CSV table of C-alpha atoms in Angstrom, one decimal:
chain,number,residue,atom,x,y,z
A,1,MET,CA,14.8,-22.6,14.2
A,2,ASP,CA,15.9,-25.5,16.6
A,3,THR,CA,18.4,-27.1,14.4
A,4,ALA,CA,21.7,-25.7,13.3
A,5,VAL,CA,21.7,-24.7,9.7
A,6,THR,CA,24.7,-25.6,8.2
A,7,ALA,CA,25.5,-24.9,4.4
A,8,LYS,CA,25.8,-28.8,3.7
A,9,LYS,CA,22.3,-29.8,5.1
A,10,LYS,CA,20.3,-31.3,2.5
A,11,TRP,CA,17.0,-29.8,3.2
A,12,TRP,CA,15.1,-32.2,0.6
A,13,GLY,CA,16.7,-35.3,1.8
A,14,GLY,CA,13.7,-36.1,4.1
A,15,GLY,CA,14.0,-36.9,7.9
A,16,TYR,CA,12.8,-33.1,8.8
A,17,SER,CA,10.9,-30.4,7.5
A,18,PRO,CA,12.6,-28.7,4.4
A,19,PHE,CA,11.4,-25.2,5.6
A,20,ASN,CA,12.6,-25.9,9.1
A,21,VAL,CA,9.3,-25.1,10.8
A,22,SER,CA,6.8,-27.2,12.1
A,23,TYR,CA,3.7,-28.3,10.3
A,24,GLY,CA,1.5,-25.9,12.0
A,25,LYS,CA,3.8,-22.8,11.8
A,26,LEU,CA,3.9,-23.6,7.8
A,27,MET,CA,0.2,-24.1,7.4
A,28,MET,CA,-0.3,-20.8,9.4
A,29,TRP,CA,2.1,-19.0,6.6
A,30,TYR,CA,0.4,-20.7,3.9
A,31,PHE,CA,-3.3,-19.7,5.4
A,32,LEU,CA,-2.1,-16.1,5.6
A,33,MET,CA,-0.6,-16.1,2.1
A,34,SER,CA,-4.1,-17.2,1.0
A,35,ASP,CA,-5.8,-14.7,3.3
A,36,ALA,CA,-3.4,-12.2,1.6
A,37,PHE,CA,-4.7,-12.8,-1.8
A,38,THR,CA,-8.3,-12.2,-0.4
A,39,PHE,CA,-7.5,-8.8,0.9
A,40,GLY,CA,-5.5,-8.1,-2.1
A,41,ALA,CA,-8.4,-9.0,-4.3
A,42,LEU,CA,-10.5,-6.6,-2.5
A,43,LEU,CA,-8.0,-3.8,-2.5
A,44,ILE,CA,-7.1,-4.5,-6.3
A,45,SER,CA,-11.1,-4.2,-7.1
A,46,TYR,CA,-11.4,-0.9,-5.1
A,47,GLY,CA,-8.4,0.5,-7.1
A,48,THR,CA,-9.8,-0.7,-10.4
A,49,ILE,CA,-13.1,0.9,-9.5
A,50,ARG,CA,-11.4,4.3,-8.3
A,51,PHE,CA,-9.2,4.3,-11.6
A,52,MET,CA,-12.5,4.0,-13.6
A,53,SER,CA,-14.1,7.0,-11.7
A,54,THR,CA,-13.6,10.6,-13.1
A,55,SER,CA,-13.6,11.8,-9.5
A,56,TRP,CA,-13.6,10.1,-6.0
A,57,PRO,CA,-14.3,11.8,-2.3
A,58,ASP,CA,-11.4,13.3,-0.5
A,59,ALA,CA,-10.7,11.1,2.6
A,60,ASN,CA,-9.5,14.4,4.5
A,61,ASP,CA,-13.2,15.8,4.0
A,62,VAL,CA,-14.9,12.2,5.1
A,63,PHE,CA,-12.4,11.3,7.9
A,64,HIS,CA,-12.2,14.3,10.2
A,65,ALA,CA,-14.0,13.5,13.4
A,66,PHE,CA,-12.6,12.9,16.7
A,67,PRO,CA,-14.5,11.7,19.7
A,68,PHE,CA,-15.7,14.5,22.1
A,69,MET,CA,-14.2,17.0,19.8
A,70,GLY,CA,-17.5,18.3,18.2
A,71,HIS,CA,-17.3,19.5,15.0
A,72,MET,CA,-13.7,20.3,15.0
A,73,ASN,CA,-12.0,19.6,11.6
A,74,LEU,CA,-9.3,17.0,12.7
A,75,PRO,CA,-8.3,15.1,9.4
A,76,LEU,CA,-6.3,11.9,9.8
A,77,VAL,CA,-5.8,12.4,13.4
A,78,PHE,CA,-8.4,9.6,14.6
A,79,VAL,CA,-7.1,6.8,12.1
A,80,SER,CA,-3.7,7.7,13.4
A,81,LEU,CA,-4.5,6.8,16.6
A,82,MET,CA,-6.0,3.6,15.6
A,83,THR,CA,-2.9,3.0,13.5
A,84,PHE,CA,-0.6,3.7,16.5
A,85,ILE,CA,-3.0,1.1,18.7
A,86,LEU,CA,-2.6,-1.7,16.1
A,87,ILE,CA,1.2,-1.1,15.7
A,88,MET,CA,1.5,-0.9,19.5
A,89,SER,CA,-0.5,-4.4,20.0
A,90,SER,CA,1.9,-5.7,17.5
A,91,VAL,CA,5.0,-4.9,19.5
A,92,THR,CA,3.4,-6.7,22.8
A,93,MET,CA,2.6,-9.6,20.6
A,94,VAL,CA,6.5,-10.1,19.6
A,95,LEU,CA,7.4,-9.4,23.2
A,96,ALA,CA,4.9,-12.2,24.2
A,97,VAL,CA,6.5,-14.6,21.5
A,98,HIS,CA,9.8,-13.7,22.8
A,99,ALA,CA,9.0,-14.3,26.3
A,100,GLY,CA,7.4,-17.6,25.0
A,101,HIS,CA,10.9,-18.5,23.6
A,102,THR,CA,12.7,-18.0,27.1
A,103,ARG,CA,9.7,-20.2,28.8
A,104,ASP,CA,8.8,-17.1,31.0
A,105,ARG,CA,5.2,-17.7,31.6
A,106,ASN,CA,4.6,-14.5,33.4
A,107,GLY,CA,5.7,-12.6,30.6
A,108,VAL,CA,3.7,-14.3,28.1
A,109,VAL,CA,0.8,-13.7,30.4
A,110,LYS,CA,1.4,-9.8,30.6
A,111,TRP,CA,2.5,-9.2,27.1
A,112,LEU,CA,-0.4,-11.1,25.4
A,113,SER,CA,-2.9,-9.2,27.8
A,114,TRP,CA,-1.8,-5.9,26.7
A,115,THR,CA,-2.3,-7.4,23.0
A,116,ILE,CA,-5.8,-8.0,23.8
A,117,VAL,CA,-6.3,-4.9,25.5
A,118,GLY,CA,-4.8,-3.2,22.2
A,119,GLY,CA,-7.2,-5.2,20.0
A,120,ALA,CA,-10.2,-4.3,22.0
A,121,ALA,CA,-9.2,-0.7,21.7
A,122,PHE,CA,-8.9,-0.9,18.1
A,123,LEU,CA,-12.2,-2.5,17.6
A,124,ALA,CA,-13.7,0.4,20.0
A,125,CYS,CA,-12.3,2.7,17.7
A,126,GLN,CA,-13.5,1.5,14.4
A,127,ALA,CA,-17.1,0.8,16.3
A,128,TRP,CA,-17.0,4.6,16.8
A,129,GLU,CA,-15.6,5.5,13.4
A,130,TRP,CA,-18.7,3.3,11.7
A,131,THR,CA,-21.2,4.9,14.0
A,132,HIS,CA,-20.0,8.4,13.6
A,133,LEU,CA,-20.1,7.6,9.5
A,134,TYR,CA,-23.4,6.0,10.0
A,135,HIS,CA,-25.1,9.1,11.5
A,136,ALA,CA,-23.5,11.4,8.9
A,137,GLY,CA,-25.5,9.3,6.4
A,138,ALA,CA,-22.8,6.7,5.2
A,139,TRP,CA,-23.7,3.0,4.9
A,140,TRP,CA,-23.5,0.3,2.1
A,141,GLY,CA,-25.9,1.7,-0.6
A,142,ARG,CA,-25.8,5.4,0.7
A,143,ASN,CA,-23.3,7.9,0.2
A,144,PRO,CA,-23.5,11.4,1.4
A,145,PHE,CA,-19.9,12.8,0.7
A,146,LEU,CA,-19.5,14.6,-2.8
A,147,ASN,CA,-16.5,14.0,-5.0
A,148,VAL,CA,-13.5,16.2,-5.0
A,149,ASP,CA,-14.8,18.2,-8.1
A,150,GLY,CA,-18.1,18.6,-6.4
A,151,THR,CA,-20.3,16.2,-8.6
A,152,VAL,CA,-22.6,13.7,-6.5
A,153,ALA,CA,-20.4,10.3,-5.9
A,154,SER,CA,-21.7,7.1,-6.6
A,155,THR,CA,-21.9,4.7,-3.7
A,156,ASN,CA,-18.7,2.8,-4.7
A,157,PHE,CA,-17.1,4.6,-2.0
A,158,THR,CA,-19.0,3.7,1.0
A,159,ASN,CA,-19.5,0.2,-0.3
A,160,PHE,CA,-15.9,-0.6,-0.4
A,161,PHE,CA,-15.0,1.3,2.7
A,162,PHE,CA,-17.4,-0.5,4.7
A,163,THR,CA,-16.7,-3.8,3.3
A,164,ILE,CA,-12.9,-3.9,3.3
A,165,THR,CA,-12.6,-2.3,6.9
A,166,GLY,CA,-15.3,-4.6,7.9
A,167,PHE,CA,-13.5,-7.4,6.6
A,168,HIS,CA,-10.5,-6.3,8.5
A,169,GLY,CA,-12.3,-5.7,11.9
A,170,LEU,CA,-13.7,-9.2,11.3
A,171,HIS,CA,-9.9,-10.7,11.1
A,172,VAL,CA,-9.1,-8.4,14.3
A,173,THR,CA,-12.1,-9.6,16.0
A,174,SER,CA,-11.0,-13.2,15.5
A,175,GLY,CA,-7.3,-12.5,16.3
A,176,VAL,CA,-8.7,-11.2,19.7
A,177,VAL,CA,-10.7,-14.3,20.5
A,178,LEU,CA,-7.7,-16.5,19.4
A,179,ASN,CA,-5.5,-14.2,21.8
A,180,ILE,CA,-8.0,-14.8,24.5
A,181,VAL,CA,-8.0,-18.7,23.9
A,182,ILE,CA,-4.3,-18.8,23.9
A,183,LEU,CA,-3.9,-16.8,27.1
A,184,ALA,CA,-6.7,-19.3,28.7
A,185,ASN,CA,-4.3,-22.0,27.7
A,186,VAL,CA,-1.0,-20.2,29.0
A,187,LEU,CA,-2.8,-19.7,32.2
A,188,LYS,CA,-4.0,-23.2,32.6
A,189,GLY,CA,-0.4,-24.5,32.1
A,190,THR,CA,-1.2,-26.3,28.9
A,191,TYR,CA,1.9,-25.0,27.1
A,192,GLU,CA,4.4,-25.3,30.4
A,193,GLN,CA,3.3,-29.1,30.0
A,194,ARG,CA,3.8,-29.2,26.2
A,195,GLY,CA,7.4,-28.0,26.9
A,196,HIS,CA,7.2,-24.8,24.3
A,197,TYR,CA,5.0,-21.9,23.8
A,198,GLU,CA,4.9,-22.4,19.9
A,199,MET,CA,1.3,-21.6,19.7
A,200,VAL,CA,1.9,-18.2,20.9
A,201,GLU,CA,4.0,-17.9,17.9
A,202,LYS,CA,1.4,-19.2,15.3
A,203,VAL,CA,-1.4,-16.8,17.0
A,204,GLY,CA,1.3,-14.0,16.8
A,205,LEU,CA,1.6,-14.7,13.1
A,206,TYR,CA,-1.9,-14.1,12.5
A,207,TRP,CA,-2.0,-11.3,14.7
A,208,HIS,CA,1.1,-9.4,12.7
A,209,PHE,CA,-0.9,-10.2,9.5
A,210,VAL,CA,-4.0,-8.4,10.7
A,211,ASP,CA,-1.5,-5.3,11.5
A,212,LEU,CA,0.1,-5.8,8.0
A,213,VAL,CA,-3.2,-5.6,6.2
A,214,TRP,CA,-4.1,-2.5,8.2
A,215,VAL,CA,-0.8,-0.8,6.8
A,216,PHE,CA,-2.4,-1.1,3.5
A,217,VAL,CA,-5.9,-0.3,4.3
A,218,PHE,CA,-4.7,2.5,5.8
A,219,THR,CA,-2.8,3.7,2.8
A,220,CYS,CA,-5.4,3.0,0.4
A,221,PHE,CA,-8.7,4.6,2.2
A,222,TYR,CA,-7.1,7.3,4.3
A,223,LEU,CA,-3.8,8.5,2.7
A,224,LEU,CA,-4.3,8.1,-1.5
B,1,MET,CA,6.5,-33.3,13.9
B,2,GLU,CA,6.1,-31.4,17.0
B,3,HIS,CA,8.7,-28.9,17.7
B,4,THR,CA,10.9,-29.3,20.7
B,5,HIS,CA,13.6,-26.9,22.0
B,6,THR,CA,16.8,-28.1,22.4
B,7,ALA,CA,19.1,-27.2,25.3
B,8,ALA,CA,21.7,-25.5,22.8
B,9,ALA,CA,18.8,-23.6,21.1
B,10,GLU,CA,17.2,-22.6,24.5
B,11,HIS,CA,20.8,-21.4,25.5
B,12,GLU,CA,21.4,-19.3,22.2
B,13,GLN,CA,18.0,-17.7,22.8
B,14,HIS,CA,18.8,-16.6,26.6
B,15,GLY,CA,22.1,-15.2,25.1
B,16,HIS,CA,20.7,-13.2,22.3
B,17,SER,CA,17.5,-12.1,24.5
B,18,ASP,CA,18.6,-8.5,25.0
B,19,ALA,CA,19.3,-8.1,21.5
B,20,ALA,CA,16.3,-9.7,20.3
B,21,VAL,CA,14.4,-7.5,22.6
B,22,LYS,CA,16.3,-4.2,21.3
B,23,THR,CA,15.4,-5.2,17.5
B,24,ILE,CA,11.8,-5.3,18.5
B,25,TRP,CA,11.5,-1.8,19.9
B,26,LYS,CA,14.0,-0.4,17.1
B,27,THR,CA,11.3,-1.8,14.3
B,28,PHE,CA,8.5,-0.2,16.6
B,29,TRP,CA,10.4,3.2,16.2
B,30,ILE,CA,10.9,2.6,12.7
B,31,LEU,CA,7.1,1.6,11.9
B,32,LEU,CA,6.1,4.7,14.2
B,33,GLY,CA,8.4,7.1,12.7
B,34,ILE,CA,7.3,6.0,8.9
B,35,THR,CA,3.6,6.8,10.1
B,36,VAL,CA,4.5,9.9,11.6
B,37,VAL,CA,6.3,11.1,8.3
B,38,GLU,CA,3.3,10.0,6.2
B,39,ILE,CA,0.7,12.0,8.4
B,40,ALA,CA,3.0,15.1,8.4
B,41,LEU,CA,3.3,14.9,4.4
B,42,ALA,CA,-0.6,14.8,4.1
B,43,PHE,CA,-0.8,18.0,6.5
B,44,LEU,CA,1.7,19.5,4.5
B,45,HIS,CA,0.0,18.7,1.3
B,46,LEU,CA,-3.4,19.7,3.1
B,47,GLU,CA,-1.9,23.1,4.1
B,48,THR,CA,0.4,23.9,1.2
B,49,GLY,CA,-0.3,21.9,-1.9
B,50,PHE,CA,3.1,20.6,-1.8
B,51,PRO,CA,4.2,17.9,-2.7
B,52,SER,CA,2.0,17.5,-5.5
B,53,ARG,CA,-0.8,14.4,-5.4
B,54,LEU,CA,1.3,12.5,-7.9
B,55,VAL,CA,4.6,12.7,-5.7
B,56,LEU,CA,2.6,12.3,-2.3
B,57,ASN,CA,1.0,9.3,-3.7
B,58,ALA,CA,4.3,7.6,-4.6
B,59,ILE,CA,5.8,8.5,-1.4
B,60,PHE,CA,3.0,7.0,0.1
B,61,LEU,CA,3.1,3.8,-1.4
B,62,GLY,CA,6.7,3.5,-1.1
B,63,LEU,CA,6.8,4.0,2.7
B,64,THR,CA,3.7,1.6,2.7
B,65,VAL,CA,5.9,-1.2,1.1
B,66,VAL,CA,8.8,-0.4,3.7
B,67,LYS,CA,6.6,-0.8,6.6
B,68,ALA,CA,5.4,-4.0,5.2
B,69,PHE,CA,8.8,-5.1,4.9
B,70,PHE,CA,9.7,-4.4,8.7
B,71,ILE,CA,6.3,-6.1,9.6
B,72,VAL,CA,7.0,-9.1,7.7
B,73,ALA,CA,11.0,-9.6,8.2
B,74,GLU,CA,11.0,-8.4,11.8
B,75,PHE,CA,7.6,-9.2,13.5
B,76,MET,CA,6.6,-12.2,11.6
B,77,HIS,CA,10.2,-13.2,11.7
B,78,LEU,CA,10.6,-14.3,8.1
B,79,ARG,CA,14.1,-12.4,7.8
B,80,HIS,CA,15.2,-15.1,10.0
B,81,GLU,CA,13.8,-18.0,8.6
B,82,ILE,CA,15.5,-20.3,6.1
B,83,LYS,CA,15.7,-19.6,2.3
B,84,ASN,CA,13.2,-22.2,1.3
B,85,LEU,CA,10.6,-20.5,3.6
B,86,ILE,CA,11.0,-17.3,2.4
B,87,LEU,CA,10.7,-18.5,-1.1
B,88,THR,CA,7.5,-20.4,-0.7
B,89,ILE,CA,5.8,-17.3,0.6
B,90,LEU,CA,7.3,-14.5,-1.4
B,91,ILE,CA,7.1,-16.3,-5.0
B,92,PRO,CA,3.3,-16.8,-4.9
B,93,LEU,CA,2.8,-13.2,-3.9
B,94,MET,CA,4.8,-11.8,-6.6
B,95,LEU,CA,1.5,-12.5,-8.7
B,96,PHE,CA,0.3,-9.2,-7.0
B,97,VAL,CA,2.9,-7.3,-9.2
B,98,TRP,CA,0.7,-8.3,-12.4
B,99,PHE,CA,-2.4,-8.1,-10.7
B,100,ILE,CA,-2.0,-4.3,-9.7
B,101,ILE,CA,-0.6,-3.6,-13.3
B,102,ALA,CA,-3.4,-5.2,-15.2
B,103,PHE,CA,-6.5,-4.2,-12.9
B,104,LEU,CA,-5.5,-0.8,-12.8
B,105,ALA,CA,-4.9,-0.3,-16.3
B,106,ASP,CA,-8.2,-1.7,-17.1
B,107,GLY,CA,-10.0,0.3,-14.5
B,108,ASP,CA,-7.9,3.4,-16.4
B,109,SER,CA,-9.3,2.5,-19.8
B,110,TRP,CA,-12.8,2.0,-18.8
B,111,LYS,CA,-12.7,5.4,-17.8
B,112,ASN,CA,-11.3,6.6,-20.9
B,113,MET,CA,-14.1,4.6,-22.7
B,114,ARG,CA,-16.8,6.3,-20.8
B,115,LYS,CA,-15.3,9.6,-21.3
B,116,ASP,CA,-15.5,9.2,-25.1
B,117,LEU,CA,-19.1,7.8,-25.0
B,118,ALA,CA,-20.5,10.5,-22.7
B,119,PRO,CA,-23.2,12.5,-24.1
B,120,GLY,CA,-21.7,14.8,-26.6
B,121,ASN,CA,-18.7,12.8,-27.5
B,122,PRO,CA,-16.7,12.5,-29.5
B,123,LYS,CA,-17.6,15.8,-31.3
B,124,ALA,CA,-15.0,15.6,-33.4
B,125,PRO,CA,-12.4,12.7,-34.3
B,126,ALA,CA,-9.6,14.7,-32.6
B,127,ALA,CA,-11.6,14.9,-29.2
B,128,VAL,CA,-10.9,11.4,-29.0
B,129,GLU,CA,-7.0,11.9,-28.9
B,130,ALA,CA,-7.3,14.8,-26.9
B,131,PRO,CA,-7.3,13.9,-22.9
B,132,HIS,CA,-9.0,17.5,-21.6
B,133,ALA,CA,-11.5,17.7,-24.5
B,134,HIS,CA,-14.4,17.2,-22.5
B,135,HIS,CA,-15.7,15.9,-19.3
């Protein structure tokens, strides 16, 4: 991004990164690529098991509760709220990265703080959803929900649901921890001294990846 | 190796500041809009049974890919990187195309074999051919 890109530049001639990014950012991209394969493997194995099952529980019957709404039937509403929170926190993260580009320290602090709030809110929602499902009798190895065709379902549904949303939640958790560490550094003035806020960009990449994975988890578990 | 922002780059970023913020919010509205459309379609299907499950799933998968594109291209900024970086990330991910085809087909064939070998199957050789012969 720093050097002007001209058509004649010999990217592989040595002397600078042929990818035009720093080592740290490139390695973050490669880490995210490997993480994409991990999530891909989990979601594809879920798809495989779903394809081999003669019937499967209906997401609209399973995920229909909302906090403080008692037994009202509200399919999809709560997970839509979770999706909105995560998209919103992704936006505040890009705004933090953007503030870092213009060396606006207060802007970085403000937007990074909102990102942390969004991440924490998402985790709180997930904790509520897991608790609700647990009290409904669902857990690894236990599945109280019937298949669409009325037959008794195997535990594949709950096993995959808790494993994949749990693995995603673990990523959100580590993302929130990373954001807090970076925020502490911003407040300490570490990046002001360093002369750039690239660390915010690297953590930002990770945070957007977490949002990206949620897009697929949302589709695979709640919509399909 | 550490990245330093040259004066020229800083100047450029200041100049494009408003445009960048505009793009961020535009991307947000696109993502939100797509999600609202997905949920609206899901409710439409719940209430009326239209569109059919197959069409609905195809739409959901298509919209998911569109959302993924906007997150990676705009939020992760990949669209604005140089071609070398874009290709080194996207080419390995193309393996997913084959993974999805191969594993889902495997699951489907497993299901068909289980149906064929279920108690009482096959009753006649023809039953193997007919998809709705027995459950």
